[in-house]
């Protein structure tokens, strides 16, 4: 597998024009994502986190500014077959079984794989996500959390070079979330993958990331870019360390400040 | 157990209906010319079985061909409407206006245009069966979850992949809802065609027995029509069960438009 891509975001702005008004979702956002790094984005609802991920995946065009992907301007041609995207909603195909839903990404982005290889890979991921035995079920037969896990399996199964995850663990129970956090970190450590991870949970961001981007409320701006220095593997014990708690409370403080000027 | 008793209850409704009909006709001494009892209709159907069977065939052909033409053209135009803004904006008002017209009223005109026989029947059947297919299928194709298409974009999917893997299966419940309406409309179209422009078929038998005041035969022909209609409808339901996953649950999402 080729090296993980680096991403460079420069003066990115996005506005949505509706019938009655123009909403500025992102305002002059700039930051770099190092190749193979794990970066989290935290910020209040509606600050443009989802919009930013859609730009990075190439499905949405910025109003102004540039995004460099591997040093070249981002385009769908450039990112084709490299982006594993976990949307905020599970977005499963209701007419496909769990297994067939996971195989979708490989059908589209890994045409070289045989059907048997795709199926084996899909089954392997479903097992990791604790969904063994649910392969032949349809999405409406699964709980919301299970659907989201299928969606995560689908994104991981084709081994993308970059993973964009939009609050992927928000709907999961504590235990499942921790299992999947560990699996994600394991996968990230073993493969060359750049991860951009959106979360509402400050401890989750601190536990997982190498860098955290804190964003302000609408219009979304970058408040602070925070490196997370703790050594890995990070365990339960890491969560209790004073530095961990101090960093988490610093981020909480940033998000409490409504006015970006005073932050 | 519950389902079984519901089925028994449903059968009872039919039995009560025909029994009441039979009894009332005798009690009120209604003339068979006005309303024959079910027993005499059954006897007439048996005596005329050859005539009825021979005439079921052309009706079946007219319905099926009219329906298939309607579905094929309707489906293609629906794709045009869903994917081309120009086609959508130019044709949609026309289609909506044309849908409101009483197309049955054109039947005598088609006799002038296409002569006597199979063609006018097929044309009328196709014409009235066409609109639900276009409008419903276009609605299905355009109602696809936008984020699902974005998801496909993020994978680098081609337009064809988005169509075959997302839009088409998404539109299937809408399509089948339309087919169920269209087949009943095609039956109406074919029979009206036979009323005005045919020398054979169940519609012709109904018309001819009306003129000769053979009400029993007329009812027997209506029964044949109904059985044919139900069978064709069941074929579509079976196809739907085969193609649309969770057909019963999902159909609620696709409300059919006449
Ligand atoms: N397609 C769209 N059309 C109009 N406004 C949009 C659209 N997508 C997002 N927005 C607006 O942009 C802002 C940022 O949205 P989003 O990126 O979803 O925020 P977040 O994910 O941080 O909650 C919100 O105010 C939202 O209403
Ligand atoms: Mg969001």
Coordinates of C-alpha atoms and ligand atoms in Angstrom, one line a residue:
Chain A
X1 CA 0.0 0.0 0.0
X2 CA 1.3 3.4 -0.9
X3 CA 2.2 6.0 1.7
X4 CA -0.6 7.8 3.5
X5 CA -1.5 11.2 2.0
X6 CA -0.9 14.5 3.6
X7 CA -3.5 17.2 3.4
X8 CA -3.0 20.9 3.4
X9 CA -6.0 23.2 3.9
X10 CA -5.5 26.9 3.0
X11 CA -7.9 29.7 3.6
X12 CA -10.9 27.4 3.1
X13 CA -14.3 29.1 3.1
X14 CA -17.7 27.5 2.3
X15 CA -21.0 29.3 2.1
X16 CA -24.4 27.8 1.3
X17 CA -26.8 29.9 -0.5
X18 CA -30.4 29.1 0.3
X19 CA -33.5 30.8 -1.1
X20 CA -33.7 33.4 1.7
X21 CA -30.1 33.8 2.9
X22 CA -26.5 32.8 2.7
X23 CA -25.0 30.6 5.5
X24 CA -21.2 30.7 6.0
X25 CA -20.3 27.3 7.2
X26 CA -16.5 27.6 7.2
X27 CA -14.6 30.9 7.3
X28 CA -10.9 31.0 6.4
X29 CA -9.9 27.7 7.8
X30 CA -6.3 26.7 7.4
X31 CA -4.4 23.7 8.9
X32 CA -2.2 20.8 7.8
X33 CA -2.8 17.2 8.3
X34 CA 0.5 15.3 8.3
X35 CA 0.7 12.0 6.3
X36 CA -0.3 9.1 8.4
X37 CA -1.4 11.2 11.3
X38 CA -4.5 10.9 13.5
X39 CA -6.3 14.3 13.7
X40 CA -9.5 15.0 15.5
X41 CA -11.9 18.0 15.0
X42 CA -14.0 19.2 17.9
X43 CA -16.5 22.0 17.8
X44 CA -20.1 23.0 18.6
X45 CA -22.9 21.6 16.4
X46 CA -23.3 23.5 13.1
X47 CA -19.8 24.8 13.0
X48 CA -19.1 23.1 9.7
X49 CA -17.3 19.9 10.7
X50 CA -19.4 17.8 8.4
X51 CA -19.0 20.3 5.6
X52 CA -15.2 20.2 6.1
X53 CA -15.2 16.4 5.7
X54 CA -17.3 16.6 2.6
X55 CA -14.8 19.0 1.1
X56 CA -11.9 16.7 2.0
X57 CA -13.7 13.7 0.4
X58 CA -14.1 15.6 -2.8
X59 CA -17.9 15.5 -2.9
X60 CA -18.3 19.2 -2.1
X61 CA -16.6 22.2 -3.8
X62 CA -15.3 25.0 -1.6
X63 CA -16.5 28.5 -2.1
X64 CA -12.9 29.7 -1.9
X65 CA -9.5 28.5 -0.7
X66 CA -7.6 25.4 -1.7
X67 CA -7.0 21.9 -0.4
X68 CA -3.9 20.1 -1.4
X69 CA -4.0 16.3 -1.3
X70 CA -0.6 14.8 -1.5
X71 CA 0.7 18.2 -2.6
X72 CA -1.7 18.5 -5.5
X73 CA -5.1 20.3 -5.7
X74 CA -7.8 18.0 -4.5
X75 CA -10.0 16.5 -7.1
X76 CA -12.3 13.5 -7.4
X77 CA -9.8 11.9 -9.8
X78 CA -7.0 12.4 -7.3
X79 CA -8.9 10.9 -4.3
X80 CA -10.7 8.1 -6.3
X81 CA -10.7 4.9 -4.3
X82 CA -8.6 6.3 -1.5
X83 CA -11.2 7.9 0.8
X84 CA -13.0 5.8 3.4
X85 CA -15.8 7.9 4.6
X86 CA -18.0 7.2 7.6
X87 CA -21.0 9.6 7.4
X88 CA -22.7 10.9 10.5
X89 CA -25.7 8.8 9.5
X90 CA -25.2 5.1 8.8
X91 CA -26.4 5.5 5.1
X92 CA -26.8 1.8 4.5
X93 CA -28.6 0.6 1.4
X94 CA -31.9 -0.7 2.7
X95 CA -32.2 -3.4 0.0
X96 CA -28.8 -5.0 0.8
X97 CA -27.9 -7.3 3.6
X98 CA -25.3 -6.4 6.1
X99 CA -22.7 -8.4 4.2
X100 CA -23.6 -6.9 0.8
X101 CA -23.5 -3.4 2.4
X102 CA -20.0 -3.9 3.6
X103 CA -19.0 -5.2 0.2
X104 CA -20.2 -2.1 -1.6
X105 CA -17.0 -0.1 -1.1
X106 CA -14.9 -2.9 -2.5
X107 CA -17.1 -3.4 -5.5
X108 CA -16.7 0.3 -6.4
X109 CA -13.2 1.1 -5.2
X110 CA -11.4 -2.3 -5.4
X111 CA -12.4 -3.8 -8.8
X112 CA -9.4 -6.0 -8.8
X113 CA -10.7 -8.1 -5.9
X114 CA -12.6 -11.2 -6.6
X115 CA -16.0 -11.7 -5.1
X116 CA -14.7 -14.3 -2.8
X117 CA -12.0 -12.0 -1.5
X118 CA -14.5 -9.2 -1.0
X119 CA -16.8 -11.5 0.9
X120 CA -13.9 -12.8 3.1
X121 CA -12.8 -9.3 3.9
X122 CA -16.3 -8.1 4.7
X123 CA -16.9 -11.1 7.0
X124 CA -13.6 -10.4 8.8
X125 CA -14.5 -6.8 9.5
X126 CA -18.0 -7.7 10.7
X127 CA -16.5 -10.1 13.1
X128 CA -14.2 -7.4 14.5
X129 CA -17.1 -5.1 14.9
X130 CA -19.1 -7.8 16.8
X131 CA -21.6 -8.3 14.0
X132 CA -21.0 -12.0 13.4
X133 CA -24.3 -13.7 12.8
X134 CA -25.9 -10.6 11.4
X135 CA -24.4 -11.0 7.9
X136 CA -27.7 -11.8 6.2
X137 CA -29.8 -9.3 8.1
X138 CA -31.2 -6.2 6.5
X139 CA -30.5 -2.7 7.9
X140 CA -34.0 -2.2 9.3
X141 CA -33.5 -5.4 11.4
X142 CA -30.5 -3.8 13.1
X143 CA -30.3 -1.2 15.9
X144 CA -28.9 2.3 15.2
X145 CA -25.6 1.4 16.8
X146 CA -25.3 -1.8 14.8
X147 CA -26.1 0.1 11.6
X148 CA -23.3 2.5 12.4
X149 CA -20.9 -0.3 13.0
X150 CA -21.8 -1.8 9.6
X151 CA -21.1 1.7 8.1
X152 CA -17.7 1.7 9.8
X153 CA -16.8 -1.8 8.5
X154 CA -17.8 -0.7 5.0
X155 CA -15.3 2.2 5.2
X156 CA -12.5 0.1 6.7
X157 CA -12.9 -3.0 4.5
X158 CA -11.4 -1.5 1.4
X159 CA -8.3 -0.3 3.2
X160 CA -8.5 3.4 2.1
X161 CA -5.4 5.6 2.5
X162 CA -7.4 8.2 4.3
X163 CA -10.3 7.7 6.7
X164 CA -12.8 10.5 7.3
X165 CA -15.0 9.7 10.2
X166 CA -17.9 11.9 11.2
X167 CA -18.9 11.2 14.8
X168 CA -18.7 7.5 14.1
X169 CA -19.0 6.3 17.7
X170 CA -21.6 8.8 18.9
X171 CA -24.5 6.3 18.7
X172 CA -22.7 3.4 20.4
X173 CA -22.7 2.1 23.9
X174 CA -19.7 2.6 26.1
X175 CA -18.2 -0.9 25.8
X176 CA -18.7 -1.2 22.0
X177 CA -17.2 2.3 21.6
X178 CA -14.1 1.4 23.5
X179 CA -13.6 -1.8 21.6
X180 CA -13.9 0.0 18.3
X181 CA -11.6 2.8 19.5
X182 CA -9.0 0.2 20.2
X183 CA -9.5 -1.5 16.9
X184 CA -9.3 1.8 15.1
X185 CA -6.0 2.7 16.8
X186 CA -4.6 -0.8 16.1
X187 CA -5.5 -0.5 12.4
X188 CA -4.1 3.0 12.3
X189 CA -0.8 1.8 13.9
X190 CA -0.5 -1.2 11.5
X191 CA -1.4 0.5 8.2
X192 CA -0.4 3.7 6.5
X193 CA -3.6 5.6 7.0
X194 CA -4.4 9.2 7.6
X195 CA -7.4 9.6 9.9
X196 CA -9.5 12.7 10.2
X197 CA -12.0 12.1 13.1
X198 CA -14.9 14.3 14.2
X199 CA -16.2 13.8 17.7
X200 CA -18.3 15.5 20.3
X201 CA -16.5 13.7 23.1
X202 CA -13.4 15.6 24.3
X203 CA -11.9 12.6 26.1
X204 CA -12.3 10.5 23.0
X205 CA -10.4 13.2 21.0
X206 CA -7.6 13.4 23.5
X207 CA -7.3 9.6 23.8
X208 CA -7.2 8.9 20.1
X209 CA -5.5 11.8 18.4
X210 CA -2.0 13.2 17.6
X211 CA -3.5 16.5 17.0
X212 CA -6.8 18.2 17.8
X213 CA -8.3 21.1 15.9
X214 CA -10.8 23.1 18.0
X215 CA -13.4 25.0 16.0
X216 CA -15.6 27.9 16.9
X217 CA -19.4 28.2 16.5
X218 CA -20.8 29.5 13.2
X219 CA -19.1 30.6 11.1
X220 CA -16.6 27.8 11.7
X221 CA -13.1 29.0 12.3
X222 CA -10.1 27.3 13.8
X223 CA -9.7 28.3 17.4
X224 CA -6.6 26.3 18.3
X225 CA -4.5 23.4 17.0
X226 CA -3.4 21.3 19.9
X227 CA -0.8 18.6 19.7
X228 CA -1.4 15.6 22.0
X229 CA 1.9 14.3 23.2
X230 CA 1.0 11.2 25.3
X231 CA 2.9 8.1 24.3
X232 CA 1.1 5.1 23.0
X233 CA -0.4 2.7 23.6
X234 CA -2.8 4.9 25.5
X235 CA -4.8 2.9 28.1
X236 CA -7.4 3.4 30.8
X237 CA -4.6 4.6 32.9
X238 CA -3.8 7.4 30.4
X239 CA -7.3 8.8 30.9
X240 CA -6.7 9.3 34.6
X241 CA -3.3 11.1 34.3
X242 CA -3.3 14.8 35.4
X243 CA -1.9 16.0 32.0
X244 CA -4.8 14.2 30.2
X245 CA -7.4 15.8 32.4
X246 CA -5.7 19.2 32.1
X247 CA -5.7 19.0 28.3
X248 CA -9.3 17.9 28.3
X249 CA -10.4 20.7 30.5
X250 CA -8.4 23.2 28.4
X251 CA -10.4 22.2 25.3
X252 CA -13.6 22.3 27.3
X253 CA -12.7 25.9 28.3
X254 CA -12.2 26.8 24.6
X255 CA -15.5 25.5 23.6
X256 CA -17.3 27.2 26.5
X257 CA -16.1 30.6 25.2
X258 CA -18.7 31.7 22.7
X259 CA -16.8 34.6 21.4
X260 CA -13.8 33.5 19.3
X261 CA -12.0 36.9 19.9
X262 CA -11.7 36.3 23.6
X263 CA -10.7 32.6 23.2
Chain B
X1 CA -53.7 -19.0 14.3
X2 CA -54.7 -15.3 14.0
X3 CA -53.7 -15.1 10.3
X4 CA -55.7 -18.3 9.6
X5 CA -58.9 -16.9 11.2
X6 CA -58.4 -13.6 9.3
X7 CA -58.2 -15.5 6.0
X8 CA -61.3 -17.5 7.0
X9 CA -63.1 -14.2 7.8
X10 CA -62.1 -12.7 4.5
X11 CA -63.4 -15.7 2.6
X12 CA -66.6 -15.4 4.6
X13 CA -67.2 -11.8 3.3
X14 CA -67.1 -13.1 -0.3
X15 CA -69.4 -16.0 0.5
X16 CA -71.9 -13.8 2.3
X17 CA -71.8 -11.3 -0.6
X18 CA -72.7 -13.9 -3.2
X19 CA -75.2 -15.7 -0.9
X20 CA -77.0 -12.4 -0.2
X21 CA -77.0 -11.7 -3.9
X22 CA -78.5 -15.1 -4.7
X23 CA -81.1 -14.8 -2.0
X24 CA -82.1 -11.2 -2.7
X25 CA -82.6 -11.8 -6.4
X26 CA -85.0 -14.7 -5.6
X27 CA -86.8 -12.9 -2.7
X28 CA -87.3 -9.6 -4.6
X29 CA -88.1 -11.6 -7.8
X30 CA -85.7 -9.5 -9.9
X31 CA -85.8 -10.5 -13.6
X32 CA -82.6 -12.3 -14.8
X33 CA -82.4 -9.7 -17.6
X34 CA -81.9 -7.0 -14.9
X35 CA -79.8 -8.9 -12.5
X36 CA -79.2 -12.7 -12.8
X37 CA -78.3 -14.6 -9.6
X38 CA -74.8 -16.0 -9.3
X39 CA -76.0 -19.5 -9.9
X40 CA -77.4 -18.7 -13.3
X41 CA -74.2 -16.7 -14.2
X42 CA -72.2 -19.8 -13.3
X43 CA -74.4 -22.0 -15.5
X44 CA -74.1 -19.5 -18.4
X45 CA -70.4 -19.3 -18.0
X46 CA -70.1 -23.1 -18.2
X47 CA -72.4 -23.3 -21.2
X48 CA -70.5 -20.6 -23.0
X49 CA -67.1 -21.7 -21.8
X50 CA -65.6 -22.1 -25.3
X51 CA -66.8 -18.7 -26.5
X52 CA -65.5 -17.1 -23.3
X53 CA -62.1 -18.7 -23.5
X54 CA -61.6 -18.0 -27.2
X55 CA -62.5 -14.3 -26.5
X56 CA -60.3 -14.0 -23.4
X57 CA -57.2 -14.5 -25.5
X58 CA -57.4 -11.3 -27.6
X59 CA -58.3 -9.3 -24.5
X60 CA -55.3 -10.7 -22.7
X61 CA -53.0 -9.9 -25.7
X62 CA -54.3 -6.3 -25.9
X63 CA -53.8 -5.8 -22.1
X64 CA -50.4 -7.3 -22.0
X65 CA -49.0 -5.5 -25.1
X66 CA -50.5 -2.2 -24.1
X67 CA -49.1 -2.6 -20.6
X68 CA -45.7 -3.5 -21.8
X69 CA -45.5 -0.6 -24.3
X70 CA -46.6 1.7 -21.5
X71 CA -44.0 0.4 -19.0
X72 CA -41.2 0.4 -21.5
X73 CA -41.8 4.0 -22.8
X74 CA -42.8 5.2 -19.4
X75 CA -39.6 3.9 -17.8
X76 CA -37.3 5.4 -20.5
X77 CA -39.0 8.8 -20.3
X78 CA -38.9 8.7 -16.5
X79 CA -35.1 8.3 -16.7
X80 CA -35.0 11.3 -19.1
X81 CA -37.0 13.4 -16.7
X82 CA -34.9 12.3 -13.7
X83 CA -31.5 13.0 -15.3
X84 CA -32.0 15.8 -17.8
X85 CA -33.2 19.2 -16.5
X86 CA -34.2 20.2 -20.0
X87 CA -36.4 17.2 -20.6
X88 CA -37.9 17.6 -17.1
X89 CA -38.7 21.2 -17.5
X90 CA -40.1 20.9 -21.0
X91 CA -42.1 17.7 -20.6
X92 CA -43.3 17.7 -17.0
X93 CA -46.1 20.3 -17.4
X94 CA -47.3 18.6 -20.6
X95 CA -47.4 15.2 -18.8
X96 CA -49.3 16.5 -15.8
X97 CA -51.8 18.2 -18.1
X98 CA -52.1 15.1 -20.3
X99 CA -52.6 13.0 -17.2
X100 CA -55.8 14.9 -16.3
X101 CA -57.4 14.4 -19.7
X102 CA -60.0 11.6 -19.9
X103 CA -58.0 9.5 -22.4
X104 CA -60.8 7.0 -22.7
X105 CA -62.7 9.7 -24.6
X106 CA -60.2 9.3 -27.5
X107 CA -61.3 5.7 -28.1
X108 CA -63.6 6.4 -31.0
X109 CA -60.9 8.6 -32.5
X110 CA -58.5 5.8 -32.4
X111 CA -61.0 3.7 -34.3
X112 CA -60.8 6.3 -37.1
X113 CA -57.0 6.4 -36.9
X114 CA -56.1 2.7 -36.5
X115 CA -59.1 1.0 -37.9
X116 CA -60.8 -2.0 -36.4
X117 CA -59.0 -4.7 -34.4
X118 CA -56.0 -5.1 -32.1
X119 CA -54.2 -1.8 -32.7
X120 CA -56.7 0.7 -31.2
X121 CA -57.1 -1.5 -28.2
X122 CA -53.4 -1.6 -27.5
X123 CA -53.1 2.1 -28.1
X124 CA -55.8 3.0 -25.6
X125 CA -54.5 0.5 -23.0
X126 CA -51.0 1.8 -23.4
X127 CA -52.0 5.4 -23.3
X128 CA -53.8 5.3 -20.0
X129 CA -51.4 2.9 -18.4
X130 CA -48.4 5.1 -19.3
X131 CA -48.8 8.1 -17.0
X132 CA -48.5 6.4 -13.6
X133 CA -45.3 4.7 -14.8
X134 CA -43.6 7.9 -15.9
X135 CA -44.7 10.0 -13.0
X136 CA -44.0 7.5 -10.2
X137 CA -40.7 6.2 -11.6
X138 CA -39.4 9.7 -12.1
X139 CA -40.5 10.5 -8.5
X140 CA -38.6 7.4 -7.3
X141 CA -35.5 8.3 -9.2
X142 CA -35.4 11.9 -8.1
X143 CA -36.1 11.1 -4.4
X144 CA -32.9 9.2 -3.9
X145 CA -31.1 10.2 -0.6
X146 CA -28.6 12.9 -1.7
X147 CA -26.1 11.8 0.8
X148 CA -26.1 8.2 -0.5
X149 CA -25.1 9.6 -3.9
X150 CA -22.4 11.7 -2.1
X151 CA -21.2 8.5 -0.5
X152 CA -20.8 6.9 -3.9
X153 CA -19.0 10.0 -5.1
X154 CA -16.5 9.7 -2.2
X155 CA -15.7 6.2 -3.4
X156 CA -15.1 7.5 -6.9
X157 CA -18.2 5.7 -8.4
X158 CA -19.1 6.3 -12.0
X159 CA -22.5 7.7 -13.0
X160 CA -23.5 4.2 -14.2
X161 CA -22.6 2.7 -10.8
X162 CA -24.6 5.3 -9.0
X163 CA -27.5 4.5 -11.3
X164 CA -27.4 0.7 -11.0
X165 CA -26.3 0.4 -7.4
X166 CA -28.3 3.3 -5.8
X167 CA -30.9 5.1 -7.9
X168 CA -32.5 2.1 -9.7
X169 CA -33.0 -0.1 -6.6
X170 CA -34.2 3.0 -4.7
X171 CA -36.9 3.7 -7.3
X172 CA -38.1 0.0 -7.5
X173 CA -40.8 0.3 -4.8
X174 CA -42.2 3.4 -6.7
X175 CA -42.0 1.6 -10.0
X176 CA -43.9 -1.4 -8.7
X177 CA -46.5 0.8 -7.1
X178 CA -47.0 2.3 -10.6
X179 CA -47.2 -1.1 -12.3
X180 CA -50.0 -2.2 -10.0
X181 CA -52.0 0.9 -11.0
X182 CA -51.0 0.6 -14.7
X183 CA -52.2 -3.0 -15.1
X184 CA -55.7 -2.2 -13.9
X185 CA -55.8 0.9 -16.2
X186 CA -54.5 -1.3 -19.1
X187 CA -57.5 -3.6 -18.5
X188 CA -59.9 -0.7 -18.6
X189 CA -58.3 0.6 -21.8
X190 CA -58.4 -2.7 -23.5
X191 CA -62.1 -3.3 -22.7
X192 CA -63.1 0.1 -23.8
X193 CA -61.2 -0.4 -27.0
X194 CA -63.2 -3.6 -27.5
X195 CA -66.4 -1.8 -26.8
X196 CA -65.8 0.6 -29.7
X197 CA -63.4 -1.0 -32.1
X198 CA -63.4 -4.8 -32.0
X199 CA -65.2 -7.9 -33.3
X200 CA -63.7 -10.2 -30.6
X201 CA -62.6 -10.1 -27.0
X202 CA -64.4 -10.0 -23.7
X203 CA -65.3 -6.3 -24.1
X204 CA -66.9 -7.2 -27.4
X205 CA -68.8 -10.1 -25.8
X206 CA -70.0 -7.7 -23.0
X207 CA -71.2 -5.3 -25.6
X208 CA -72.8 -7.9 -27.9
X209 CA -74.6 -9.6 -25.0
X210 CA -75.8 -6.3 -23.9
X211 CA -77.5 -5.7 -27.2
X212 CA -79.0 -9.2 -27.3
X213 CA -80.2 -8.7 -23.6
X214 CA -78.2 -11.8 -22.6
X215 CA -77.4 -10.4 -19.1
X216 CA -76.2 -13.8 -17.9
X217 CA -73.5 -14.0 -20.6
X218 CA -72.6 -10.4 -19.9
X219 CA -72.0 -11.2 -16.3
X220 CA -70.1 -14.3 -17.2
X221 CA -67.8 -12.2 -19.4
X222 CA -67.3 -9.7 -16.6
X223 CA -66.3 -12.6 -14.3
X224 CA -63.7 -13.7 -16.9
X225 CA -62.4 -10.1 -17.1
X226 CA -62.1 -9.9 -13.3
X227 CA -60.3 -13.3 -13.0
X228 CA -57.9 -12.2 -15.8
X229 CA -57.3 -8.9 -14.0
X230 CA -56.7 -10.5 -10.7
X231 CA -54.2 -13.0 -12.3
X232 CA -52.3 -10.2 -14.0
X233 CA -52.2 -8.2 -10.8
X234 CA -50.8 -11.2 -8.9
X235 CA -48.1 -11.7 -11.5
X236 CA -46.9 -8.1 -10.7
X237 CA -47.2 -8.7 -6.9
X238 CA -45.1 -11.9 -7.3
X239 CA -42.4 -10.0 -9.4
X240 CA -42.4 -7.3 -6.7
X241 CA -41.8 -9.8 -3.9
X242 CA -38.9 -11.2 -5.9
X243 CA -37.2 -7.9 -6.8
X244 CA -38.1 -5.5 -4.0
X245 CA -36.6 -6.4 -0.6
X246 CA -39.2 -6.0 2.2
X247 CA -41.8 -5.3 -0.4
X248 CA -44.6 -5.0 2.1
X249 CA -42.8 -2.6 4.5
X250 CA -41.2 -0.4 1.9
X251 CA -44.3 0.2 -0.3
X252 CA -45.6 2.7 2.3
X253 CA -42.8 5.0 1.3
X254 CA -43.9 5.1 -2.3
X255 CA -47.3 6.4 -2.6
X256 CA -48.5 5.8 -6.1
X257 CA -50.0 8.6 -8.3
X258 CA -52.7 7.9 -10.8
Ligands
LIG1 N1 -26.5 21.6 1.9 C1 -26.6 22.6 2.8 N2 -27.4 23.7 2.5 C2 -27.5 24.7 3.3 N3 -26.9 24.8 4.5 C3 -26.1 23.8 4.9 C4 -25.9 22.7 4.0 N4 -25.1 21.8 4.7 C5 -24.8 22.4 5.8 N5 -25.4 23.6 6.0 C6 -25.2 24.6 7.1 O1 -23.8 24.8 7.3 C7 -23.6 24.8 8.7 C8 -22.6 23.7 9.1 O2 -23.2 22.5 8.9 P1 -22.4 21.1 9.3 O3 -21.1 21.1 8.5 O4 -23.3 20.0 9.1 O5 -22.0 21.3 10.8 P2 -21.6 20.3 11.9 O6 -21.3 19.0 11.2 O7 -20.4 20.9 12.6 O8 -22.7 20.2 12.9 C9 -24.9 24.6 9.4 O9 -25.4 25.9 9.8 C10 -25.8 24.0 8.4 O10 -27.1 24.4 8.6
LIG2 MG1 -22.1 17.2 11.5

